[in-house]
């Protein structure tokens, strides 16, 4: 069932210093699949139009609204002023929550960092929450676009579930 967008259920993506244009394209395509409202490209993240992005995005870069901001901290502070919860997708021992146990609250902006270093401490400090994907194999990390796909699916499932709960409450009245 497709999700019907509501202002209170906004889902944004912030890409910080994503070096691979192919990853940027995959993030656009995945953001479209899971109903993200906008992508913010920050730092050195590549921007459309680029053939490497288009090759993987398959046109999603033309459908998902996006903006470029050189300074991610300024963007994050502005989004927070608008009441948007900032959530970092990052492994941060002692600070991050298991994605599968995270209680999603909207509106939110999910920050993704570049491989292999992830998000800088200064941006993590601006996040309202830090979530991580539990790893069960020998490798300790995932490709940024793959990690985004897992997190975006979780967010979309929670977005749909909370919308269903609202509809059920309304029907009972």
N, CA, C and O atoms as a DFTB+ gen file, in Angstrom:
692 C
 N C O
     1  1       0.846      -1.182       0.000
     2  2       0.000       0.000       0.000
     3  2       0.889       1.241       0.000
     4  3       1.708       1.396       0.906
     5  1       0.757       2.120      -0.973
     6  2       1.593       3.319      -0.998
     7  2       1.278       4.241       0.175
     8  3       0.151       4.314       0.665
     9  1       2.304       4.925       0.591
    10  2       2.177       5.847       1.717
    11  2       1.620       7.178       1.224
    12  3       2.076       7.705       0.209
    13  1       0.643       7.718       1.934
    14  2       0.110       9.048       1.646
    15  2       0.840      10.035       2.540
    16  3       0.783       9.931       3.765
    17  1       1.517      10.979       1.937
    18  2       2.352      11.904       2.706
    19  2       1.527      12.878       3.531
    20  3       0.519      13.419       3.077
    21  1       1.988      13.081       4.753
    22  2       1.424      14.078       5.649
    23  2       2.584      14.930       6.127
    24  3       3.697      14.429       6.284
    25  1       2.342      16.190       6.356
    26  2       3.412      17.096       6.786
    27  2       4.091      16.601       8.054
    28  3       5.304      16.752       8.199
    29  1       3.337      16.019       8.967
    30  2       3.916      15.576      10.233
    31  2       4.751      14.312      10.087
    32  3       5.464      13.942      11.019
    33  1       4.681      13.643       8.944
    34  2       5.404      12.390       8.717
    35  2       6.560      12.564       7.729
    36  3       6.948      11.613       7.051
    37  1       7.099      13.760       7.649
    38  2       8.160      14.028       6.679
    39  2       9.426      13.233       6.999
    40  3       9.800      13.049       8.157
    41  1      10.075      12.767       5.916
    42  2      11.293      11.967       6.000
    43  2      12.297      12.543       5.004
    44  3      12.103      12.474       3.790
    45  1      13.366      13.110       5.542
    46  2      14.421      13.704       4.730
    47  2      15.700      12.889       4.865
    48  3      15.872      12.130       5.819
    49  1      16.587      13.058       3.902
    50  2      17.880      12.381       3.908
    51  2      18.957      13.444       3.745
    52  3      18.841      14.330       2.899
    53  1      20.006      13.352       4.560
    54  2      21.160      14.242       4.436
    55  2      22.360      13.372       4.086
    56  3      22.722      12.475       4.848
    57  1      22.974      13.630       2.946
    58  2      24.164      12.895       2.509
    59  2      25.383      13.774       2.742
    60  3      25.546      14.799       2.080
    61  1      26.232      13.383       3.670
    62  2      27.415      14.161       4.017
    63  2      28.670      13.524       3.425
    64  3      29.053      12.416       3.800
    65  1      29.296      14.234       2.504
    66  2      30.564      13.809       1.907
    67  2      30.525      12.396       1.325
    68  3      31.460      11.619       1.522
    69  1      29.463      12.065       0.620
    70  2      29.385      10.760      -0.046
    71  2      30.221      10.873      -1.320
    72  3      29.829      11.551      -2.270
    73  1      31.364      10.210      -1.334
    74  2      32.323      10.362      -2.434
    75  2      31.900       9.656      -3.723
    76  3      32.101      10.181      -4.818
    77  1      31.318       8.472      -3.589
    78  2      30.962       7.690      -4.770
    79  2      29.670       8.203      -5.399
    80  3      28.622       8.243      -4.754
    81  1      29.763       8.592      -6.657
    82  2      28.574       9.045      -7.379
    83  2      27.585       7.900      -7.577
    84  3      26.377       8.126      -7.655
    85  1      28.091       6.679      -7.658
    86  2      27.209       5.519      -7.779
    87  2      26.398       5.332      -6.499
    88  3      25.219       4.982      -6.556
    89  1      27.026       5.564      -5.342
    90  2      26.283       5.504      -4.080
    91  2      25.229       6.606      -4.016
    92  3      24.116       6.380      -3.540
    93  1      25.578       7.787      -4.493
    94  2      24.603       8.890      -4.513
    95  2      23.401       8.491      -5.374
    96  3      22.255       8.717      -4.987
    97  1      23.664       7.904      -6.530
    98  2      22.578       7.445      -7.395
    99  2      21.719       6.389      -6.722
   100  3      20.492       6.424      -6.821
   101  1      22.361       5.451      -6.039
   102  2      21.617       4.400      -5.332
   103  2      20.773       4.994      -4.208
   104  3      19.663       4.525      -3.955
   105  1      21.284       6.010      -3.540
   106  2      20.527       6.667      -2.466
   107  2      19.303       7.376      -3.045
   108  3      18.225       7.317      -2.454
   109  1      19.450       8.041      -4.182
   110  2      18.292       8.681      -4.827
   111  2      17.223       7.638      -5.167
   112  3      16.041       7.835      -4.887
   113  1      17.648       6.543      -5.765
   114  2      16.693       5.510      -6.180
   115  2      15.994       4.891      -4.973
   116  3      14.784       4.663      -4.997
   117  1      16.757       4.622      -3.924
   118  2      16.200       4.036      -2.706
   119  2      15.285       5.029      -2.002
   120  3      14.227       4.652      -1.498
   121  1      15.688       6.295      -1.965
   122  2      14.852       7.334      -1.343
   123  2      13.503       7.417      -2.045
   124  3      12.470       7.582      -1.396
   125  1      13.512       7.305      -3.363
   126  2      12.261       7.308      -4.116
   127  2      11.417       6.084      -3.760
   128  3      10.208       6.198      -3.558
   129  1      12.051       4.919      -3.685
   130  2      11.327       3.678      -3.392
   131  2      10.642       3.714      -2.034
   132  3       9.556       3.158      -1.871
   133  1      11.271       4.368      -1.056
   134  2      10.732       4.380       0.303
   135  2      10.058       5.699       0.679
   136  3       9.770       5.937       1.852
   137  1       9.807       6.551      -0.307
   138  2       8.978       7.734      -0.086
   139  2       9.622       8.890       0.644
   140  3       8.924       9.669       1.294
   141  1      10.942       9.026       0.557
   142  2      11.589      10.187       1.180
   143  2      11.071      11.461       0.515
   144  3      10.763      11.474      -0.677
   145  1      10.980      12.521       1.300
   146  2      10.432      13.778       0.796
   147  2      11.469      14.667       0.130
   148  3      11.141      15.436      -0.774
   149  1      12.720      14.568       0.570
   150  2      13.768      15.416      -0.004
   151  2      15.125      14.854       0.399
   152  3      15.267      14.221       1.445
   153  1      16.118      15.098      -0.453
   154  2      17.504      14.746      -0.145
   155  2      18.306      16.036      -0.086
   156  3      18.208      16.885      -0.972
   157  1      19.095      16.170       0.963
   158  2      20.031      17.284       1.102
   159  2      21.432      16.730       0.867
   160  3      21.879      15.836       1.585
   161  1      22.115      17.256      -0.129
   162  2      23.484      16.850      -0.446
   163  2      24.410      17.889       0.162
   164  3      24.263      19.083      -0.097
   165  1      25.370      17.438       0.974
   166  2      26.240      18.378       1.678
   167  2      27.705      18.037       1.469
   168  3      28.061      16.927       1.074
   169  1      28.549      19.033       1.748
   170  2      29.991      18.831       1.637
   171  2      30.392      18.524       0.212
   172  3      29.988      19.216      -0.722
   173  1      31.201      17.465       0.048
   174  2      31.707      17.104      -1.282
   175  2      30.818      16.090      -2.005
   176  3      31.210      15.557      -3.042
   177  1      29.649      15.823      -1.477
   178  2      28.740      14.871      -2.129
   179  2      28.448      15.334      -3.551
   180  3      28.132      16.500      -3.784
   181  1      28.559      14.403      -4.501
   182  2      28.275      14.719      -5.897
   183  2      26.810      15.056      -6.102
   184  3      25.936      14.578      -5.378
   185  1      26.558      15.893      -7.109
   186  2      25.201      16.370      -7.373
   187  2      24.812      16.107      -8.828
   188  3      25.657      16.147      -9.722
   189  1      23.526      15.839      -9.053
   190  2      23.054      15.727     -10.439
   191  2      23.212      17.064     -11.150
   192  3      23.238      18.092     -10.473
   193  1      23.317      17.110     -12.441
   194  2      23.326      15.965     -13.337
   195  2      24.739      15.396     -13.506
   196  3      25.678      16.123     -13.831
   197  1      24.869      14.118     -13.287
   198  2      26.117      13.370     -13.511
   199  2      25.720      12.000     -14.040
   200  3      24.803      11.366     -13.516
   201  1      26.408      11.548     -15.071
   202  2      26.029      10.263     -15.683
   203  2      26.157       9.108     -14.697
   204  3      25.386       8.151     -14.764
   205  1      27.131       9.186     -13.773
   206  2      27.304       8.105     -12.798
   207  2      26.110       8.023     -11.843
   208  3      25.689       6.934     -11.451
   209  1      25.572       9.186     -11.475
   210  2      24.388       9.219     -10.601
   211  2      23.179       8.700     -11.373
   212  3      22.437       7.853     -10.878
   213  1      22.986       9.209     -12.581
   214  2      21.829       8.825     -13.404
   215  2      21.813       7.340     -13.730
   216  3      20.750       6.722     -13.782
   217  1      23.002       6.764     -13.949
   218  2      23.096       5.349     -14.302
   219  2      22.467       4.465     -13.231
   220  3      21.802       3.480     -13.552
   221  1      22.670       4.807     -11.971
   222  2      22.154       3.999     -10.865
   223  2      20.777       4.491     -10.418
   224  3      19.921       3.683     -10.057
   225  1      20.558       5.799     -10.439
   226  2      19.282       6.365      -9.969
   227  2      18.123       6.055     -10.915
   228  3      16.966       6.047     -10.495
   229  1      18.423       5.803     -12.174
   230  2      17.400       5.499     -13.182
   231  2      16.270       6.521     -13.218
   232  3      15.099       6.167     -13.350
   233  1      16.638       7.792     -13.100
   234  2      15.653       8.867     -13.197
   235  2      15.126       9.367     -11.871
   236  3      14.465      10.404     -11.828
   237  1      15.401       8.658     -10.783
   238  2      14.892       9.090      -9.472
   239  2      15.421      10.467      -9.092
   240  3      14.772      11.196      -8.342
   241  1      16.592      10.825      -9.602
   242  2      17.149      12.148      -9.304
   243  2      16.289      13.265      -9.894
   244  3      16.417      14.426      -9.506
   245  1      15.416      12.907     -10.831
   246  2      14.497      13.880     -11.424
   247  2      13.171      13.980     -10.674
   248  3      12.397      14.907     -10.913
   249  1      12.900      13.042      -9.776
   250  2      11.628      13.007      -9.047
   251  2      11.748      13.399      -7.587
   252  3      10.826      13.985      -7.019
   253  1      12.868      13.082      -6.984
   254  2      13.063      13.406      -5.568
   255  2      13.604      14.830      -5.484
   256  3      14.653      15.116      -6.061
   257  1      12.920      15.726      -4.785
   258  2      13.475      17.069      -4.609
   259  2      14.811      16.981      -3.862
   260  3      14.971      16.175      -2.946
   261  1      15.761      17.818      -4.267
   262  2      17.042      17.835      -3.568
   263  2      17.599      19.244      -3.550
   264  3      17.265      20.089      -4.381
   265  1      18.462      19.466      -2.568
   266  2      19.163      20.751      -2.423
   267  2      20.605      20.461      -2.055
   268  3      20.919      19.437      -1.447
   269  1      21.476      21.385      -2.437
   270  2      22.877      21.289      -2.022
   271  2      23.163      22.342      -0.957
   272  3      22.758      23.498      -1.086
   273  1      23.858      21.933       0.085
   274  2      24.317      22.827       1.149
   275  2      25.778      22.496       1.433
   276  3      26.110      21.357       1.757
   277  1      26.632      23.480       1.311
   278  2      28.055      23.254       1.574
   279  2      28.283      22.905       3.044
   280  3      29.051      21.994       3.355
   281  1      27.620      23.626       3.946
   282  2      27.832      23.482       5.392
   283  2      26.731      22.622       6.026
   284  3      25.625      23.119       6.241
   285  1      27.002      21.356       6.329
   286  2      25.959      20.508       6.908
   287  2      25.496      20.967       8.287
   288  3      24.322      20.811       8.620
   289  1      26.381      21.522       9.087
   290  2      25.990      21.960      10.437
   291  2      24.934      23.061      10.367
   292  3      23.982      23.057      11.146
   293  1      25.098      23.994       9.444
   294  2      24.094      25.062       9.277
   295  2      22.741      24.478       8.874
   296  3      21.701      24.863       9.408
   297  1      22.772      23.558       7.936
   298  2      21.541      22.908       7.484
   299  2      20.859      22.198       8.652
   300  3      19.654      22.348       8.854
   301  1      21.617      21.435       9.410
   302  2      21.058      20.681      10.532
   303  2      20.434      21.618      11.558
   304  3      19.341      21.352      12.058
   305  1      21.110      22.693      11.869
   306  2      20.564      23.658      12.836
   307  2      19.263      24.270      12.324
   308  3      18.332      24.485      13.099
   309  1      19.194      24.550      11.030
   310  2      17.971      25.108      10.441
   311  2      16.832      24.087      10.489
   312  3      15.698      24.436      10.816
   313  1      17.128      22.846      10.167
   314  2      16.100      21.807      10.218
   315  2      15.592      21.613      11.645
   316  3      14.397      21.415      11.864
   317  1      16.501      21.669      12.604
   318  2      16.096      21.521      14.010
   319  2      15.172      22.661      14.437
   320  3      14.228      22.445      15.197
   321  1      15.441      23.872      13.951
   322  2      14.568      25.017      14.255
   323  2      13.158      24.781      13.727
   324  3      12.187      25.295      14.284
   325  1      13.049      24.010      12.659
   326  2      11.748      23.698      12.053
   327  2      11.069      22.505      12.734
   328  3      10.001      22.064      12.310
   329  1      11.699      21.990      13.792
   330  2      11.110      20.871      14.530
   331  2      11.391      19.504      13.937
   332  3      10.720      18.527      14.268
   333  1      12.378      19.435      13.065
   334  2      12.729      18.162      12.434
   335  2      13.781      17.463      13.287
   336  3      14.820      18.038      13.613
   337  1      13.495      16.217      13.640
   338  2      14.400      15.412      14.453
   339  2      15.566      14.964      13.576
   340  3      15.362      14.485      12.461
   341  1      16.774      15.118      14.080
   342  2      17.970      14.739      13.335
   343  2      18.459      13.391      13.856
   344  3      18.742      13.238      15.044
   345  1      18.555      12.413      12.950
   346  2      18.956      11.057      13.316
   347  2      20.163      10.664      12.471
   348  3      20.102      10.682      11.241
   349  1      21.256      10.310      13.136
   350  2      22.468       9.884      12.440
   351  2      22.472       8.365      12.315
   352  3      22.166       7.661      13.277
   353  1      22.813       7.862      11.145
   354  2      22.987       6.429      10.936
   355  2      24.484       6.160      11.037
   356  3      25.239       6.405      10.095
   357  1      24.892       5.659      12.179
   358  2      26.333       5.549      12.465
   359  2      26.575       4.567      13.601
   360  3      25.754       4.443      14.511
   361  1      27.695       3.877      13.545
   362  2      28.125       3.041      14.667
   363  2      28.857       3.944      15.644
   364  3      29.920       4.480      15.333
   365  1      28.288       4.106      16.814
   366  2      28.887       4.953      17.850
   367  2      28.753       4.213      19.180
   368  3      27.761       4.384      19.888
   369  1      29.749       3.389      19.524
   370  2      29.664       2.584      20.746
   371  2      29.283       3.421      21.969
   372  3      29.885       4.457      22.252
   373  1      28.268       2.941      22.681
   374  2      27.799       3.621      23.876
   375  2      26.827       4.755      23.608
   376  3      26.209       5.274      24.538
   377  1      26.681       5.151      22.340
   378  2      25.797       6.273      21.997
   379  2      24.677       5.869      21.043
   380  3      23.591       6.449      21.074
   381  1      24.940       4.882      20.201
   382  2      23.950       4.522      19.184
   383  2      22.978       3.465      19.689
   384  3      23.301       2.628      20.532
   385  1      21.757       3.546      19.125
   386  2      20.696       2.590      19.445
   387  2      20.596       1.586      18.303
   388  3      20.895       1.906      17.153
   389  1      20.179       0.389      18.627
   390  2      19.916      -0.633      17.627
   391  2      18.748      -0.158      16.753
   392  3      17.683       0.182      17.270
   393  1      18.943      -0.134      15.457
   394  2      17.902       0.317      14.528
   395  2      16.584      -0.416      14.766
   396  3      15.514       0.190      14.713
   397  1      16.663      -1.717      15.027
   398  2      15.453      -2.531      15.184
   399  2      14.680      -2.238      16.468
   400  3      13.543      -2.683      16.622
   401  1      15.290      -1.496      17.385
   402  2      14.619      -1.146      18.644
   403  2      14.313       0.352      18.730
   404  3      13.763       0.827      19.724
   405  1      14.668       1.068      17.700
   406  2      14.486       2.515      17.661
   407  2      13.014       2.858      17.455
   408  3      12.335       2.259      16.622
   409  1      12.536       3.823      18.220
   410  2      11.171       4.319      18.049
   411  2      11.223       5.546      17.140
   412  3      11.674       6.617      17.546
   413  1      10.764       5.374      15.934
   414  2      10.813       6.424      14.920
   415  2       9.811       7.519      15.266
   416  3       8.644       7.254      15.558
   417  1      10.304       8.770      15.226
   418  2       9.441       9.931      15.454
   419  2       9.630      10.892      14.291
   420  3      10.754      11.216      13.906
   421  1       8.523      11.333      13.749
   422  2       8.533      12.236      12.599
   423  2       8.187      13.645      13.040
   424  3       7.598      13.841      14.102
   425  1       8.555      14.631      12.221
   426  2       9.389      14.580      11.027
   427  2      10.845      14.305      11.392
   428  3      11.298      14.653      12.483
   429  1      11.569      13.678      10.471
   430  2      12.966      13.348      10.742
   431  2      13.834      13.531       9.514
   432  3      13.370      13.467       8.376
   433  1      15.117      13.762       9.785
   434  2      16.141      13.803       8.738
   435  2      17.214      12.801       9.135
   436  3      17.790      12.893      10.219
   437  1      17.478      11.853       8.260
   438  2      18.482      10.819       8.495
   439  2      19.791      11.251       7.852
   440  3      19.838      11.521       6.652
   441  1      20.853      11.317       8.649
   442  2      22.171      11.727       8.131
   443  2      22.998      10.493       7.811
   444  3      23.115       9.578       8.626
   445  1      23.575      10.481       6.600
   446  2      24.465       9.413       6.157
   447  2      25.850       9.992       5.961
   448  3      25.991      11.095       5.433
   449  1      26.875       9.266       6.378
   450  2      28.251       9.726       6.210
   451  2      28.989       8.897       5.183
   452  3      28.509       7.852       4.744
   453  1      30.162       9.376       4.803
   454  2      30.909       8.682       3.759
   455  2      31.733       7.533       4.326
   456  3      32.084       7.498       5.506
   457  1      32.021       6.600       3.434
   458  2      32.850       5.466       3.810
   459  2      34.306       5.881       3.648
   460  3      34.580       6.681       2.753
   461  1      35.225       5.421       4.411
   462  2      35.085       4.513       5.548
   463  2      34.989       5.232       6.894
   464  3      34.812       4.584       7.925
   465  1      35.102       6.546       6.897
   466  2      35.191       7.264       8.176
   467  2      33.854       7.554       8.837
   468  3      33.808       7.753      10.051
   469  1      32.782       7.585       8.091
   470  2      31.483       7.879       8.684
   471  2      31.305       9.358       8.962
   472  3      31.925      10.207       8.321
   473  1      30.454       9.650       9.919
   474  2      30.135      11.044      10.242
   475  2      31.127      11.624      11.239
   476  3      31.547      10.933      12.167
   477  1      31.506      12.890      11.058
   478  2      32.406      13.529      12.019
   479  2      31.715      13.734      13.370
   480  3      30.493      13.863      13.444
   481  1      32.509      13.761      14.421
   482  2      31.983      13.921      15.784
   483  2      31.141      15.183      15.928
   484  3      30.148      15.183      16.656
   485  1      31.524      16.250      15.247
   486  2      30.777      17.514      15.345
   487  2      29.340      17.348      14.852
   488  3      28.420      17.929      15.428
   489  1      29.138      16.564      13.795
   490  2      27.777      16.337      13.301
   491  2      27.028      15.352      14.189
   492  3      25.825      15.496      14.405
   493  1      27.738      14.354      14.702
   494  2      27.091      13.417      15.633
   495  2      26.577      14.158      16.863
   496  3      25.527      13.820      17.408
   497  1      27.324      15.165      17.291
   498  2      26.915      15.951      18.466
   499  2      25.629      16.737      18.197
   500  3      24.895      17.049      19.134
   501  1      25.349      17.055      16.949
   502  2      24.127      17.790      16.596
   503  2      22.908      16.871      16.445
   504  3      21.771      17.341      16.404
   505  1      23.152      15.577      16.365
   506  2      22.051      14.632      16.168
   507  2      21.232      14.473      17.441
   508  3      21.770      14.460      18.547
   509  1      19.921      14.354      17.263
   510  2      19.031      14.073      18.390
   511  2      19.145      12.613      18.805
   512  3      19.004      12.275      19.980
   513  1      19.401      11.757      17.826
   514  2      19.559      10.325      18.077
   515  2      20.585       9.766      17.104
   516  3      20.789      10.299      16.013
   517  1      21.227       8.676      17.523
   518  2      22.148       7.945      16.656
   519  2      21.660       6.503      16.632
   520  3      21.459       5.890      17.680
   521  1      21.469       5.966      15.432
   522  2      21.039       4.578      15.302
   523  2      22.056       3.812      14.465
   524  3      22.732       4.373      13.604
   525  1      22.145       2.513      14.745
   526  2      23.050       1.672      13.969
   527  2      22.371       0.370      13.595
   528  3      21.453      -0.092      14.273
   529  1      22.836      -0.204      12.516
   530  2      22.329      -1.487      12.050
   531  2      23.164      -2.568      12.724
   532  3      24.390      -2.547      12.617
   533  1      22.526      -3.516      13.419
   534  2      23.298      -4.571      14.067
   535  2      24.001      -5.444      13.023
   536  3      23.407      -5.834      12.017
   537  1      25.254      -5.736      13.278
   538  2      26.065      -6.541      12.365
   539  2      26.288      -7.918      12.987
   540  3      26.554      -8.027      14.184
   541  1      26.178      -8.966      12.173
   542  2      26.309     -10.329      12.684
   543  2      27.441     -11.106      12.018
   544  3      27.722     -12.236      12.417
   545  1      28.085     -10.534      11.029
   546  2      29.163     -11.222      10.327
   547  2      30.530     -10.729      10.767
   548  3      30.660     -10.063      11.794
   549  1      31.535     -11.057       9.991
   550  2      32.906     -10.640      10.311
   551  2      33.156      -9.177       9.966
   552  3      33.926      -8.500      10.646
   553  1      32.513      -8.693       8.920
   554  2      32.666      -7.284       8.547
   555  2      31.885      -6.426       9.532
   556  3      30.825      -6.827      10.012
   557  1      32.405      -5.264       9.826
   558  2      31.798      -4.397      10.835
   559  2      30.993      -3.246      10.245
   560  3      30.489      -2.396      10.980
   561  1      30.873      -3.218       8.920
   562  2      30.126      -2.113       8.324
   563  2      29.505      -2.546       7.004
   564  3      29.835      -3.595       6.452
   565  1      28.601      -1.712       6.519
   566  2      27.934      -1.920       5.237
   567  2      28.237      -0.751       4.307
   568  3      28.614       0.331       4.756
   569  1      28.070      -0.977       3.027
   570  2      28.125       0.106       2.060
   571  2      27.060       1.131       2.438
   572  3      25.970       0.756       2.871
   573  1      27.359       2.416       2.281
   574  2      26.448       3.476       2.725
   575  2      25.078       3.390       2.052
   576  3      24.059       3.635       2.698
   577  1      25.043       3.050       0.779
   578  2      23.756       2.953       0.085
   579  2      22.956       1.751       0.580
   580  3      21.732       1.825       0.690
   581  1      23.635       0.651       0.878
   582  2      22.961      -0.532       1.418
   583  2      22.425      -0.223       2.811
   584  3      21.281      -0.549       3.127
   585  1      23.251       0.405       3.639
   586  2      22.820       0.775       4.994
   587  2      21.616       1.708       4.929
   588  3      20.673       1.567       5.708
   589  1      21.648       2.660       4.002
   590  2      20.506       3.560       3.856
   591  2      19.249       2.783       3.476
   592  3      18.168       3.072       3.989
   593  1      19.376       1.808       2.591
   594  2      18.223       1.011       2.185
   595  2      17.576       0.293       3.358
   596  3      16.350       0.243       3.460
   597  1      18.393      -0.259       4.237
   598  2      17.872      -0.951       5.419
   599  2      17.157       0.041       6.330
   600  3      16.042      -0.215       6.785
   601  1      17.803       1.173       6.593
   602  2      17.207       2.189       7.476
   603  2      15.953       2.800       6.848
   604  3      14.962       3.026       7.541
   605  1      15.990       3.065       5.550
   606  2      14.833       3.667       4.872
   607  2      13.633       2.727       4.904
   608  3      12.498       3.173       5.066
   609  1      13.878       1.439       4.753
   610  2      12.788       0.470       4.848
   611  2      12.183       0.490       6.249
   612  3      10.961       0.476       6.398
   613  1      13.025       0.522       7.267
   614  2      12.543       0.558       8.652
   615  2      11.709       1.822       8.899
   616  3      10.645       1.764       9.514
   617  1      12.203       2.947       8.416
   618  2      11.479       4.219       8.577
   619  2      10.143       4.163       7.841
   620  3       9.115       4.561       8.388
   621  1      10.154       3.671       6.606
   622  2       8.921       3.593       5.811
   623  2       7.897       2.670       6.466
   624  3       6.704       2.975       6.480
   625  1       8.355       1.550       7.006
   626  2       7.439       0.626       7.693
   627  2       6.805       1.303       8.903
   628  3       5.611       1.139       9.151
   629  1       7.590       2.054       9.649
   630  2       7.067       2.760      10.818
   631  2       6.152       3.905      10.408
   632  3       5.170       4.192      11.091
   633  1       6.465       4.547       9.316
   634  2       5.639       5.637       8.794
   635  2       4.258       5.102       8.420
   636  3       3.241       5.706       8.761
   637  1       4.225       3.987       7.731
   638  2       2.973       3.365       7.322
   639  2       2.209       2.838       8.527
   640  3       0.994       3.015       8.618
   641  1       2.913       2.188       9.454
   642  2       2.264       1.628      10.645
   643  2       1.627       2.720      11.490
   644  3       0.509       2.554      11.976
   645  1       2.332       3.839      11.669
   646  2       1.767       4.915      12.488
   647  2       0.589       5.577      11.781
   648  3      -0.337       6.048      12.442
   649  1       0.608       5.621      10.458
   650  2      -0.523       6.165       9.709
   651  2      -1.740       5.250       9.860
   652  3      -2.866       5.731       9.991
   653  1      -1.517       3.931       9.841
   654  2      -2.618       2.979      10.031
   655  2      -3.230       3.140      11.419
   656  3      -4.451       3.079      11.563
   657  1      -2.400       3.346      12.444
   658  2      -2.903       3.534      13.810
   659  2      -3.771       4.783      13.900
   660  3      -4.812       4.775      14.557
   661  1      -3.344       5.852      13.242
   662  2      -4.119       7.101      13.238
   663  2      -5.471       6.858      12.571
   664  3      -6.500       7.311      13.072
   665  1      -5.472       6.147      11.445
   666  2      -6.720       5.852      10.731
   667  2      -7.657       5.010      11.599
   668  3      -8.866       5.244      11.623
   669  1      -7.091       4.022      12.316
   670  2      -7.909       3.166      13.176
   671  2      -8.542       3.971      14.304
   672  3      -9.713       3.766      14.625
   673  1      -7.786       4.880      14.910
   674  2      -8.316       5.722      15.986
   675  2      -9.435       6.612      15.464
   676  3     -10.439       6.817      16.147
   677  1      -9.265       7.142      14.254
   678  2     -10.263       8.022      13.651
   679  2     -11.554       7.252      13.362
   680  3     -12.648       7.781      13.557
   681  1     -11.431       6.015      12.902
   682  2     -12.611       5.201      12.584
   683  2     -13.414       4.866      13.839
   684  3     -14.638       4.755      13.770
   685  1     -12.753       4.703      14.976
   686  2     -13.419       4.335      16.227
   687  2     -14.282       5.454      16.777
   688  3     -15.217       5.194      17.534
   689  1     -13.995       6.669      16.419
   690  2     -14.715       7.825      16.975
   691  2     -16.110       7.917      16.500
   692  3     -16.834       8.836      16.884
